[in-house]
PDB file of C-alpha atoms in Angstrom:
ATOM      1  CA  UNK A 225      65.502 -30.946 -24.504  1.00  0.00           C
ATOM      2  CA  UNK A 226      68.162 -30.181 -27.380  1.00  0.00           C
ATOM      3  CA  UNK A 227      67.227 -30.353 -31.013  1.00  0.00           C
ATOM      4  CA  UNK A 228      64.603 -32.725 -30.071  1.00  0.00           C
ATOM      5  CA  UNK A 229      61.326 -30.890 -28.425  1.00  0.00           C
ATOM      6  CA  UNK A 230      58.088 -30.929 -28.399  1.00  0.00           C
ATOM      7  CA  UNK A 231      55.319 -29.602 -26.556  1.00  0.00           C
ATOM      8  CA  UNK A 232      51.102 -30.003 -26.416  1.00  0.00           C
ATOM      9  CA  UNK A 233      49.013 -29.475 -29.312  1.00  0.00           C
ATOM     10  CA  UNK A 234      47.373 -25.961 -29.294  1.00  0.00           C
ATOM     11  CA  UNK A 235      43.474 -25.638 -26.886  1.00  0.00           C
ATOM     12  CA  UNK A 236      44.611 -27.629 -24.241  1.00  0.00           C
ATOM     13  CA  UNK A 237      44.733 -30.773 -26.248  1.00  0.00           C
ATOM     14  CA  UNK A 238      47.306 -33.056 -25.034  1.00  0.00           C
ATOM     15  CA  UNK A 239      48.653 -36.041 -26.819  1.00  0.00           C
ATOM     16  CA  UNK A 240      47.226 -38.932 -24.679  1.00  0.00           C
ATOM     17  CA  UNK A 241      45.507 -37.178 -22.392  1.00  0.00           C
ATOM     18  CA  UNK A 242      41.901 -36.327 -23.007  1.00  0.00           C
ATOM     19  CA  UNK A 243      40.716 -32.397 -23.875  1.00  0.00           C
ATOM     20  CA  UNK A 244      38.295 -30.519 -22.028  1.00  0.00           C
ATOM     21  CA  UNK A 245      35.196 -30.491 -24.378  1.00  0.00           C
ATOM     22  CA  UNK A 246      34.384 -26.885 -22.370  1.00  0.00           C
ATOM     23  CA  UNK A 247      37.438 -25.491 -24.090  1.00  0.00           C
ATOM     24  CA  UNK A 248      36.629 -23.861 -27.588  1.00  0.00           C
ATOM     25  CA  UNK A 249      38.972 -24.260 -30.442  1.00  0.00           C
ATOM     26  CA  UNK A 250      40.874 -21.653 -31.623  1.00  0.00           C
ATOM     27  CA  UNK A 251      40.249 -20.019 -34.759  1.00  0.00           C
ATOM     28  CA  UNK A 252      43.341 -19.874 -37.605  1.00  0.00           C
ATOM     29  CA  UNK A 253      44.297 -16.144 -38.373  1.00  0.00           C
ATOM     30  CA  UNK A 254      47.010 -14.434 -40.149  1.00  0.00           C
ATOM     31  CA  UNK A 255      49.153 -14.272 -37.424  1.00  0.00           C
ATOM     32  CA  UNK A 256      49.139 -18.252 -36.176  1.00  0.00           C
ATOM     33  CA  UNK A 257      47.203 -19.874 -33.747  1.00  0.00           C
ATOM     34  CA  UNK A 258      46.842 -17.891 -30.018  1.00  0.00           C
ATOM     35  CA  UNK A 259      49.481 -19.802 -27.743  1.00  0.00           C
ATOM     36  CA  UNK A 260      47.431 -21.066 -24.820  1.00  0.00           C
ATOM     37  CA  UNK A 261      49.538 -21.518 -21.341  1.00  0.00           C
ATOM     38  CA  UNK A 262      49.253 -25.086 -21.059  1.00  0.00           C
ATOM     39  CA  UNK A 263      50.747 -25.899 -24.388  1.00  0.00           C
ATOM     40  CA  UNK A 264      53.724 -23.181 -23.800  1.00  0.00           C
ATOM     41  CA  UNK A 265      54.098 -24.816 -20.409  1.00  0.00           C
ATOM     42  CA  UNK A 266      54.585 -27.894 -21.472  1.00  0.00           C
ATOM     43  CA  UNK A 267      56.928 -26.413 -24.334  1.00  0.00           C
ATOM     44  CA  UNK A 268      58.932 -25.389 -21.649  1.00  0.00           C
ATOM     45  CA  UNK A 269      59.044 -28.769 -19.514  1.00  0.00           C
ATOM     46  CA  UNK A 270      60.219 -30.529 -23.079  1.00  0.00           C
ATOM     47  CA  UNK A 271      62.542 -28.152 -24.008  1.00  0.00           C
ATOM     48  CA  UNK A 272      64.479 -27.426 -20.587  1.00  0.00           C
ATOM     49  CA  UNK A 273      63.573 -30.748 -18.533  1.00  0.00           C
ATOM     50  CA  UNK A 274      63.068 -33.735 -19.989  1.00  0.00           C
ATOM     51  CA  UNK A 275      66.787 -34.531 -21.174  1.00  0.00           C
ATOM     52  CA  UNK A 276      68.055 -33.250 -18.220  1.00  0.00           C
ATOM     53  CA  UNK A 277      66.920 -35.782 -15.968  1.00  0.00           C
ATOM     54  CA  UNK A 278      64.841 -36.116 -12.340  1.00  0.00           C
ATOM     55  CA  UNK A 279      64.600 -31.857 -12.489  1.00  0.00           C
ATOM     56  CA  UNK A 280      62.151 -29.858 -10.450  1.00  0.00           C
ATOM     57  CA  UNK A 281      62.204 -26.122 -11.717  1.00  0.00           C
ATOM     58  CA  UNK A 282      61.210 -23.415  -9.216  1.00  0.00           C
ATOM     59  CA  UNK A 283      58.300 -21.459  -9.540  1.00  0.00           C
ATOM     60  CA  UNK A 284      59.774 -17.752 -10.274  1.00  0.00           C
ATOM     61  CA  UNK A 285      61.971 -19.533 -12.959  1.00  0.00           C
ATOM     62  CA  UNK A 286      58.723 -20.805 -14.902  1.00  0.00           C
ATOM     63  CA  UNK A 287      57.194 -17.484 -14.469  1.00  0.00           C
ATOM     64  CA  UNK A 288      60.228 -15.419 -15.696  1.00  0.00           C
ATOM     65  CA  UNK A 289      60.830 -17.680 -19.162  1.00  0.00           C
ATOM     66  CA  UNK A 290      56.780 -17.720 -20.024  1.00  0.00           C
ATOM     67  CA  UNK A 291      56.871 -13.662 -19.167  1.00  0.00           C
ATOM     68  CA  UNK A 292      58.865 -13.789 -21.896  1.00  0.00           C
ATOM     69  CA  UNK A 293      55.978 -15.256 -24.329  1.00  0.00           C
ATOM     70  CA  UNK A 294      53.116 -12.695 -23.117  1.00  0.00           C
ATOM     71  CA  UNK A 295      51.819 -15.246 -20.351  1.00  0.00           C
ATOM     72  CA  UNK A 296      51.376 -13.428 -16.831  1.00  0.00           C
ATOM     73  CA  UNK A 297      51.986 -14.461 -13.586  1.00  0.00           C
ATOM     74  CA  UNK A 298      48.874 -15.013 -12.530  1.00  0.00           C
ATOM     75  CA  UNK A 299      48.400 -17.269 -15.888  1.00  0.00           C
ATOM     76  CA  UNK A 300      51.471 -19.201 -15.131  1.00  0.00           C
ATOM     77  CA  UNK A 301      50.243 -20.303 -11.460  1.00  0.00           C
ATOM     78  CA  UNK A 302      46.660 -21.050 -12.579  1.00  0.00           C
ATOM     79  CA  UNK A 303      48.571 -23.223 -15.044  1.00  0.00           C
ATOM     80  CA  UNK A 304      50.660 -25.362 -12.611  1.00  0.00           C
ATOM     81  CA  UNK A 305      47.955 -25.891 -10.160  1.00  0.00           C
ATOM     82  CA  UNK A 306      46.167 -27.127 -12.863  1.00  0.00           C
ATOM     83  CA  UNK A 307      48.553 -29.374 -14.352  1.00  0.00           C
ATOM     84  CA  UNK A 308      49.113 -30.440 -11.372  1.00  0.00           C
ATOM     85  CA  UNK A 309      45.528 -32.007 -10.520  1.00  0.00           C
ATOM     86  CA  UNK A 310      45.710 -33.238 -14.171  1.00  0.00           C
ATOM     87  CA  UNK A 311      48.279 -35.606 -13.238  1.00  0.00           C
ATOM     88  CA  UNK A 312      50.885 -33.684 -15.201  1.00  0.00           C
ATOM     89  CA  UNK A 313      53.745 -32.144 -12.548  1.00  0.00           C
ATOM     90  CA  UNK A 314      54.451 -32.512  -9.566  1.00  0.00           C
ATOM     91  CA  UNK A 315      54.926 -30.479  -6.702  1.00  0.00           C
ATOM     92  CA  UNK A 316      58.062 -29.836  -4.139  1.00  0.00           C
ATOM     93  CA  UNK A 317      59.008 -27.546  -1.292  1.00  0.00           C
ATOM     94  CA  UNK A 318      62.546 -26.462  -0.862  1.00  0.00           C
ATOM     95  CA  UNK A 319      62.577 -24.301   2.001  1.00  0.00           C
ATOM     96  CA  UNK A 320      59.738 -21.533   1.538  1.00  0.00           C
ATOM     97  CA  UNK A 321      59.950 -22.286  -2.646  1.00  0.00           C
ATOM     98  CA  UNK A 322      58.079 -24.319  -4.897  1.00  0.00           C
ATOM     99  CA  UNK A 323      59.154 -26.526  -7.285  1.00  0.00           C
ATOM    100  CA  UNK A 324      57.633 -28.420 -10.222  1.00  0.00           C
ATOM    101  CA  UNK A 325      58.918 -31.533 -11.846  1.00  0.00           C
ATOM    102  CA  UNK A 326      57.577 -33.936 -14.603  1.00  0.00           C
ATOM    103  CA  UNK A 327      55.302 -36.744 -13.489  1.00  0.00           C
ATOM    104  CA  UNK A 328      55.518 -40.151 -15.746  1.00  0.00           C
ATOM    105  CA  UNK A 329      52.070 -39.429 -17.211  1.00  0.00           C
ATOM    106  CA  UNK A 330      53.423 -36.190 -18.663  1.00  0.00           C
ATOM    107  CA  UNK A 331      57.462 -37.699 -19.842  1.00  0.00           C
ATOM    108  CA  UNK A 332      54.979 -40.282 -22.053  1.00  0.00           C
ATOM    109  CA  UNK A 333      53.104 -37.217 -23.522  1.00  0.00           C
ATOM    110  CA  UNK A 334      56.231 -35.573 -24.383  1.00  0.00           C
ATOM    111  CA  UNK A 335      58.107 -39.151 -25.582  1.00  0.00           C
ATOM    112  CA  UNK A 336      55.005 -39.140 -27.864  1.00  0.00           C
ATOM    113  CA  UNK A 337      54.882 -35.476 -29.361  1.00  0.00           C
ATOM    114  CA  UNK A 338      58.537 -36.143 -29.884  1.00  0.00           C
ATOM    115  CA  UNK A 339      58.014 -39.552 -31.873  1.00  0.00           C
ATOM    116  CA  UNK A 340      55.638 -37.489 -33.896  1.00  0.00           C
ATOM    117  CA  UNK A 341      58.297 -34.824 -34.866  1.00  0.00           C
ATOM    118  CA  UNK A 342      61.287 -36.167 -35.413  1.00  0.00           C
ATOM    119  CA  UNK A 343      60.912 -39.728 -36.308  1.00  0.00           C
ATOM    120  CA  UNK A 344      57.567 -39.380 -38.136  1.00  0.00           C
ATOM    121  CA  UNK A 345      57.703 -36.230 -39.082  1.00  0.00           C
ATOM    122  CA  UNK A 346      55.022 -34.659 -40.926  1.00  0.00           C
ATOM    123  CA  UNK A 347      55.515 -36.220 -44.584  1.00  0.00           C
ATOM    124  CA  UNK A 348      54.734 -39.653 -45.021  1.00  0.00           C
ATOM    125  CA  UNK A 349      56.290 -40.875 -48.130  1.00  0.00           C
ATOM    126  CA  UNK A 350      57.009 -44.294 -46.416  1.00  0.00           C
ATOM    127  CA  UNK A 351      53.098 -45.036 -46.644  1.00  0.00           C
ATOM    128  CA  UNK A 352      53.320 -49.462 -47.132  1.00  0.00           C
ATOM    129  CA  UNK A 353      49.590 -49.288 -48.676  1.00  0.00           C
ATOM    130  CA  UNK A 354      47.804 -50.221 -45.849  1.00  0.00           C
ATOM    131  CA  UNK A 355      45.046 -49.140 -43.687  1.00  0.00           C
ATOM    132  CA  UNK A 356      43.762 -49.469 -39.514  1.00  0.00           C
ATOM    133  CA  UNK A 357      40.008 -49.316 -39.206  1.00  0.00           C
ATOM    134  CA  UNK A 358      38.394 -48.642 -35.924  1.00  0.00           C
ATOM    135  CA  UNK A 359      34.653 -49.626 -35.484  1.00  0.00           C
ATOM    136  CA  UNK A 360      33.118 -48.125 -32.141  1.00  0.00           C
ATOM    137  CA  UNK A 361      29.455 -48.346 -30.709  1.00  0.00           C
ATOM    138  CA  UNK A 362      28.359 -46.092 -27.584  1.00  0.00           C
ATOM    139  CA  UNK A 363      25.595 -45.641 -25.484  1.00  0.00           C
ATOM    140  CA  UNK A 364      23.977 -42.237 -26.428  1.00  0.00           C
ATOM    141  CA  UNK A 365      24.784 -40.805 -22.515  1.00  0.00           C
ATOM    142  CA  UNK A 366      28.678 -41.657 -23.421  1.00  0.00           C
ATOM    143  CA  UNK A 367      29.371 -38.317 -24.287  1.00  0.00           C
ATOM    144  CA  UNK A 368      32.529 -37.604 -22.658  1.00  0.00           C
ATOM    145  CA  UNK A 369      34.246 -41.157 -23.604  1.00  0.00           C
ATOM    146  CA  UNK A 370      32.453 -40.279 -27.280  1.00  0.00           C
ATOM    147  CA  UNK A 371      34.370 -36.884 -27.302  1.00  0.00           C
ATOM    148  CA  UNK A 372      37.626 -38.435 -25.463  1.00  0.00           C
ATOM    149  CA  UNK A 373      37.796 -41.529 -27.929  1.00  0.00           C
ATOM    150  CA  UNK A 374      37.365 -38.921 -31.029  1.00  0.00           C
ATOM    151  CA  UNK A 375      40.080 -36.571 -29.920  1.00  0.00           C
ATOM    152  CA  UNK A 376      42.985 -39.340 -29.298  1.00  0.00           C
ATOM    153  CA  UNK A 377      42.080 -40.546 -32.285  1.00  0.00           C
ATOM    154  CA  UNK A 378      42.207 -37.609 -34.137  1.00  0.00           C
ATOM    155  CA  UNK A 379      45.773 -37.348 -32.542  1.00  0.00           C
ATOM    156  CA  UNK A 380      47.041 -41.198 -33.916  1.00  0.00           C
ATOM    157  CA  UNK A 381      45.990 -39.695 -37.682  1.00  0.00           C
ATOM    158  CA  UNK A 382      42.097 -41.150 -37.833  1.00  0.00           C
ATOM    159  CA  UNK A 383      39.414 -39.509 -39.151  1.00  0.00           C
ATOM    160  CA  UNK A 384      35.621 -40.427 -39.865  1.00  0.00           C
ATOM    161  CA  UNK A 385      35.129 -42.518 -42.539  1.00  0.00           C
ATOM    162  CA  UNK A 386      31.568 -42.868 -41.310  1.00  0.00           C
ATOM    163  CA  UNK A 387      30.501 -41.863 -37.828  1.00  0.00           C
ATOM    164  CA  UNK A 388      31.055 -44.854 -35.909  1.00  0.00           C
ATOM    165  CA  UNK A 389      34.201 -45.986 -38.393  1.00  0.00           C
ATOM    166  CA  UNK A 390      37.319 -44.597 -38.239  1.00  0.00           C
ATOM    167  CA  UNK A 391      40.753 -45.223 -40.923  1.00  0.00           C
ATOM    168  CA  UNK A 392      44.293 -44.216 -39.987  1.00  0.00           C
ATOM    169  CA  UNK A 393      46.873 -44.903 -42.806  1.00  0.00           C
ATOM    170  CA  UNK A 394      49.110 -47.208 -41.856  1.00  0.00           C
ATOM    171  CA  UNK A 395      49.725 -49.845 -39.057  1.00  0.00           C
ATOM    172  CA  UNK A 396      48.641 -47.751 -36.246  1.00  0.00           C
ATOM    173  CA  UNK A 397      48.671 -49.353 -32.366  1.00  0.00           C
ATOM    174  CA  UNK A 398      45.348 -47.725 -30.495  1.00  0.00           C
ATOM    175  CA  UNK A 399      44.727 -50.819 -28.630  1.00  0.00           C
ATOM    176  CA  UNK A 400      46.923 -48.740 -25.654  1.00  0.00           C
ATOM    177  CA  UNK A 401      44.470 -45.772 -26.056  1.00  0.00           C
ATOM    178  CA  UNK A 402      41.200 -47.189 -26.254  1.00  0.00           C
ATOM    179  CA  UNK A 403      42.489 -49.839 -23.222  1.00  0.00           C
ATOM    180  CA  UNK A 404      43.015 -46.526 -20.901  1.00  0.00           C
ATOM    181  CA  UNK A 405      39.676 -44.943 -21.956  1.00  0.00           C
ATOM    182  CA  UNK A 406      38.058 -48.071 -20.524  1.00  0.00           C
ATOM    183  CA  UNK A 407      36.497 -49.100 -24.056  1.00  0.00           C
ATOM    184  CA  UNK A 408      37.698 -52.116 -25.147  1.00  0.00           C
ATOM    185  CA  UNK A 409      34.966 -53.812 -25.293  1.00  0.00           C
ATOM    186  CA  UNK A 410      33.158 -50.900 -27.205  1.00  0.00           C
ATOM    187  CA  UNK A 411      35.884 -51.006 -30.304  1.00  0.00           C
ATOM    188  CA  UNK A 412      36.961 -53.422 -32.437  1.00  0.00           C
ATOM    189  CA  UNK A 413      40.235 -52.940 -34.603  1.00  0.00           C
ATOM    190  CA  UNK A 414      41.380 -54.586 -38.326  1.00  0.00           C
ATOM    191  CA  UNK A 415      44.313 -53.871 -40.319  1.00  0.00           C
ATOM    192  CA  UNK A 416      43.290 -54.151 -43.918  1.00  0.00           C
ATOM    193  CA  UNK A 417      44.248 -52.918 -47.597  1.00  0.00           C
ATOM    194  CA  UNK A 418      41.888 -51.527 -49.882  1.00  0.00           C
ATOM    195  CA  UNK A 419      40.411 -52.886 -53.073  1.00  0.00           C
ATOM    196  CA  UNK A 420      41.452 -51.557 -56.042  1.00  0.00           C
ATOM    197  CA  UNK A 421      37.460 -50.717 -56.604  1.00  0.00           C
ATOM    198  CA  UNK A 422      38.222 -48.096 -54.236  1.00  0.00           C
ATOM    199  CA  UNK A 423      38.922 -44.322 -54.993  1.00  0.00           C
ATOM    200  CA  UNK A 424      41.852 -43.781 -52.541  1.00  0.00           C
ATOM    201  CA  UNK A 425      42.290 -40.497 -53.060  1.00  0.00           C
ATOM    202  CA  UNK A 426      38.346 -39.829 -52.990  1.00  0.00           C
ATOM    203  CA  UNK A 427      38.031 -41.503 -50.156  1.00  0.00           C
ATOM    204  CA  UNK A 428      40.780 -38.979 -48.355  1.00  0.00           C
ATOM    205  CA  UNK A 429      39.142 -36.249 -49.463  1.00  0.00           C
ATOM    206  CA  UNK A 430      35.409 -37.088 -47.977  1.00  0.00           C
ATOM    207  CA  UNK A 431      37.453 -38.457 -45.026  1.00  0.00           C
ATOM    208  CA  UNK A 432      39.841 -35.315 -44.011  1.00  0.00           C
ATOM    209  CA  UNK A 433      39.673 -31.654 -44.403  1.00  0.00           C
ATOM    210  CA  UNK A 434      42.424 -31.266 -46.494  1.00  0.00           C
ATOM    211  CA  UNK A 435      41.960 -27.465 -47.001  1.00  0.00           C
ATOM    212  CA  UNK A 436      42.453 -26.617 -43.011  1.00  0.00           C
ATOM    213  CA  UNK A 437      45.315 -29.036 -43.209  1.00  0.00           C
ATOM    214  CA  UNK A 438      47.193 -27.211 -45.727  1.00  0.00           C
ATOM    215  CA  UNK A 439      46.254 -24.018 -44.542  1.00  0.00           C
ATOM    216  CA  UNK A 440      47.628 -25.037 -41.039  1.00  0.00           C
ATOM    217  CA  UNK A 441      51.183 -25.605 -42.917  1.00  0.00           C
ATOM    218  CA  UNK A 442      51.042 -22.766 -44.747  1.00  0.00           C
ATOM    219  CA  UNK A 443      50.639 -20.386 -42.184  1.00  0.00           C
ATOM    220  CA  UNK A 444      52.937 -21.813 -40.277  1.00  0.00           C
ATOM    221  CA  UNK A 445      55.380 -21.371 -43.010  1.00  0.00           C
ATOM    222  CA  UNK A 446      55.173 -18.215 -43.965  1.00  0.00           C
ATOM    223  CA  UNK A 447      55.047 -16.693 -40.438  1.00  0.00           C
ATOM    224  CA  UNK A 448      58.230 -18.657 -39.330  1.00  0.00           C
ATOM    225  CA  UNK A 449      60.132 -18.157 -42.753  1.00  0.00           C
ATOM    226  CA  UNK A 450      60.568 -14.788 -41.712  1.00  0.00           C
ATOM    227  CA  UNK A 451      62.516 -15.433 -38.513  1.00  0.00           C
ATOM    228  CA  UNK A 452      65.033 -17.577 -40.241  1.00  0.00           C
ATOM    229  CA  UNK A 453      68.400 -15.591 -39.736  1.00  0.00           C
ATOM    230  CA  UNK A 454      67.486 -14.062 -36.632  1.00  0.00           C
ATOM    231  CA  UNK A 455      65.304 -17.050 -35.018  1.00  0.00           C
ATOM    232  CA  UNK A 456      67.905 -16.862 -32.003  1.00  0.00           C
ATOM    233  CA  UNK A 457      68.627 -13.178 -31.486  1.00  0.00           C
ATOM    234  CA  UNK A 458      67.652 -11.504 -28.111  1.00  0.00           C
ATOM    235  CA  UNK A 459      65.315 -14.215 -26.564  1.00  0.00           C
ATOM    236  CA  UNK A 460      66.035 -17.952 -28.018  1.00  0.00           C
ATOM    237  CA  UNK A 461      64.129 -19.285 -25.020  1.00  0.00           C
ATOM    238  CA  UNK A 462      60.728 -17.719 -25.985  1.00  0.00           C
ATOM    239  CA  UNK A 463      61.510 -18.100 -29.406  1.00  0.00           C
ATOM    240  CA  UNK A 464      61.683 -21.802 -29.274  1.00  0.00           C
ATOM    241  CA  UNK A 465      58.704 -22.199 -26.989  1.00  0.00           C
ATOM    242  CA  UNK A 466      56.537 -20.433 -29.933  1.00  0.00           C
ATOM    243  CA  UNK A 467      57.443 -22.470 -32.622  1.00  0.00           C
ATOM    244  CA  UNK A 468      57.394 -25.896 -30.879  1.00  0.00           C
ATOM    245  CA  UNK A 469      54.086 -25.388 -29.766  1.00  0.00           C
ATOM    246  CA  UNK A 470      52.808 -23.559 -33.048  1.00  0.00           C
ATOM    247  CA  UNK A 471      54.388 -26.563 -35.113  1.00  0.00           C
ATOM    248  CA  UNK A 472      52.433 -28.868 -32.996  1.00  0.00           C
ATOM    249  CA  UNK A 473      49.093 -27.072 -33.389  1.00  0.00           C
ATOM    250  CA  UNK A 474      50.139 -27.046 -36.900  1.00  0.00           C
ATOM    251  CA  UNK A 475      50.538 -31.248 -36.881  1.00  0.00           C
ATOM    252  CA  UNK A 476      47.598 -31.239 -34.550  1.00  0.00           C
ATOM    253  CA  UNK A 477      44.789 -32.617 -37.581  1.00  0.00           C
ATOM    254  CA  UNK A 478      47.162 -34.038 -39.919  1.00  0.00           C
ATOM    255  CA  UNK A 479      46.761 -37.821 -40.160  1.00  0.00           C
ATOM    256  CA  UNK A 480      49.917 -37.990 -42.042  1.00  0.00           C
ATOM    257  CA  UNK A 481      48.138 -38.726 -45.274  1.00  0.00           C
ATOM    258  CA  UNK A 482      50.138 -40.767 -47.805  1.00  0.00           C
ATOM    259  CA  UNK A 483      52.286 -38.693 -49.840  1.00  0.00           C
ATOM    260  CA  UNK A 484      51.156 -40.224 -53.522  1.00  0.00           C
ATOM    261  CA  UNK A 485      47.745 -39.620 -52.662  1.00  0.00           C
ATOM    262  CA  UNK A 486      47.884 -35.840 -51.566  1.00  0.00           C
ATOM    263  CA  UNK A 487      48.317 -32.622 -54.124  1.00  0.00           C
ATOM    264  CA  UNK A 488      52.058 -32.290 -55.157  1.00  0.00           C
ATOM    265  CA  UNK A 489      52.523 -29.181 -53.904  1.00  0.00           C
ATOM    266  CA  UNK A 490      51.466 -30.357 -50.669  1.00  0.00           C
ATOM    267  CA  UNK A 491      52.767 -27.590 -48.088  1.00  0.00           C
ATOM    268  CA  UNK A 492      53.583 -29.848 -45.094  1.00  0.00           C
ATOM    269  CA  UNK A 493      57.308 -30.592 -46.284  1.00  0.00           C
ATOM    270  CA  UNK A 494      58.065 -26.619 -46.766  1.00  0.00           C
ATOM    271  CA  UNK A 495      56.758 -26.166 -43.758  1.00  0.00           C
ATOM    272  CA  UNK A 496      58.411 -28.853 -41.932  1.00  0.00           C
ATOM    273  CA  UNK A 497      61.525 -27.829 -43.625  1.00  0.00           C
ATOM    274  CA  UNK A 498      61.033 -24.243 -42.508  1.00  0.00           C
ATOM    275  CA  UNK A 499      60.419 -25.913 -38.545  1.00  0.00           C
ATOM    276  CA  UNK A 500      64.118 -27.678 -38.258  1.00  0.00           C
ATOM    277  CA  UNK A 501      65.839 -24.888 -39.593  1.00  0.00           C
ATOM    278  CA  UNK A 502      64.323 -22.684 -36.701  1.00  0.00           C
ATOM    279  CA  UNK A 503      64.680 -25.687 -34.234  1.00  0.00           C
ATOM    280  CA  UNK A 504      68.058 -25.807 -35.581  1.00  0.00           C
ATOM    281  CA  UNK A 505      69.279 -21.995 -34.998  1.00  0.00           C
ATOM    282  CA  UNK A 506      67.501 -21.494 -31.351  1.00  0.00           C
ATOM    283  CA  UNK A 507      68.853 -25.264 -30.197  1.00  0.00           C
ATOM    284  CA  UNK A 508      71.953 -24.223 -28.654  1.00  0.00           C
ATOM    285  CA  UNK A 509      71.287 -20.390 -27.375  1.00  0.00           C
ATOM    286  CA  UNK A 510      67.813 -21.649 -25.866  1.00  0.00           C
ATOM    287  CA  UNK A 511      69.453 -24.391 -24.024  1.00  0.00           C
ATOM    288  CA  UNK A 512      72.605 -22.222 -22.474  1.00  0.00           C
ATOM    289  CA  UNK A 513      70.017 -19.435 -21.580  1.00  0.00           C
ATOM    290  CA  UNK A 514      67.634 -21.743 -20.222  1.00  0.00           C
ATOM    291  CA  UNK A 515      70.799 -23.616 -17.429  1.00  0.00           C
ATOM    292  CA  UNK A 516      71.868 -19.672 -16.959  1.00  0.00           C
ATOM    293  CA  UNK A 517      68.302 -18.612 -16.093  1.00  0.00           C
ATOM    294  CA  UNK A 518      66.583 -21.738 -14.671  1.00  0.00           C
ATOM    295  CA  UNK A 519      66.211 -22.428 -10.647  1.00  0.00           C
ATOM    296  CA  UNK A 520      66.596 -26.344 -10.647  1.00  0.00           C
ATOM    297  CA  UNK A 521      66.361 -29.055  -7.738  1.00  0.00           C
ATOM    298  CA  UNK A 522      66.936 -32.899  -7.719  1.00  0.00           C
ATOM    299  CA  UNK A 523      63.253 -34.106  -7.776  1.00  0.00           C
ATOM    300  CA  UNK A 524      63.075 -36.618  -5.223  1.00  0.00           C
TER     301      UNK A 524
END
């Protein structure tokens, strides 16, 4: 996808498309968040398909570049079937080969997790002073659209001011989101600015969990610093595929917090820093390796 990829957030959380409430998170550790198959898949879709236009990519060819990130075979085909039935990729039979190409569902995931990186990015310092609230009210049985509405939210930068109120910073556009959910007529939506009675930066820090934020960015930072200089070296493909989907784990819970109102040594713009100049090195080895290695078909 050139210097401009993206891939799923980490635990099978997509942008725009629902998680599986079944599907624990995963913990932080030392060494980064553990790269699930769905989110490197879809790593690999942004990077190596998306610019190219109406691509299918065979089969072996997906195995062979996420071998190179620790996921097996076996992994890899679970994957695509699953993706598949998700409404994610599509399938196609050459001959005795298949082949799997983007479906529009999935190019507007991708469209999205690349708004959020490179034209958002992950400092706000543009913040205009305003706010989106989102009231909601559910039956008590809604439990899936409860958990559904709460994780594309999370995605869009809201978080709980009180459990059935939610505040974004910003002019944020859910009406989309909660439309597709079928819950319209369960949420109402105001765009408002907040009175100077109010403790703004209080108010973020009962809001968000602005430890496991920074923590996130950290992490990310220090483990990635270290491959600066060599980030394209034997393997630019799987190297590229790991840090697009880390960094979006990383963005994952940050609402993208108003710069003036967060600590000033706020880690996100090291770490963002740190993520370009790694996107920047593997850009143009992980692309030439990828049309050397990669199997592809007109999708029809």
């Amino acid at each position: 996808m050139g210097g401009r990829t993206l891939t799923t957030v980490e635990d099978d959380v997509i942008p725009g498309i629902p998680d599986t409430p079944d599907t624990p998170d995963t913990p932080d550790s030392s060494d980064g968040p553990q790269q699930r198959p769905q989110s490197l898949m879809l790593a690999f879709f942004g990077n190596h398909v998306l610019d190219e236009g109406d691509l299918c990519v065979y089969s072996g060819s997906i195995i062979d570049v996420l071998g190179r990130v620790g996921v097996g075979e076996q992994a890899v085909r679970s994957t695509l079937t699953r993706m598949v039935n998700r409404g994610l990729l599509r399938r196609q039979r050459e001959g005795r080969r298949m082949y799997f190409g983007l479906t529009p569902q999935a190019k507007r995931v991708l469209e999205d997790g690349r708004v959020r990186i490179w034209q958002q990015g992950a400092v706000n310092d543009d913040w205009d002073g305003s706010w989106t609230l989102l009231g909601f009210s559910l039956p008590d049985s809604w439990k899936r659209q409860r958990h559904d509405l709460r994780s594309r939210l999370t995605w869009s930068g809201f978080g709980a001011l009180y459990s059935g109120l939610w505040i974004a910073p910003g002019n944020v556009d859910v009406s989309a989101t909660v439309a597709e959910l079928g819950l319209s007529a369960h949420v109402k939506i105001f765009h408002a600015r907040a009175d100077q009675a109010t403790d703004i930066e209080l108010m973020i820090r009962d809001t968000w969990d602005l430890g496991s934020v920074a923590a996130r960015y950290v992490t990310f930072d220090k483990r990635w610093t270290a491959h600066l200089g060599a980030a394209a070296g034997d393997d630019p493909i799987g190297t590229r595929l790991r840090l697009v989907s880390e960094w979006l784990w990383t963005i994952r819970t940050d609402p993208r917090l108003p710069a003036r109102h967060l600590p000033p040594d706020w880690p996100a713009r090291s770490a963002q820093q740190t993520f370009r100049r790694v996107a920047e090195q593997t850009e143009a080895p992980a692309r030439q390796l990828g049309r050397d290695l990669l199997q592809t078909a007109p999708l029809r």
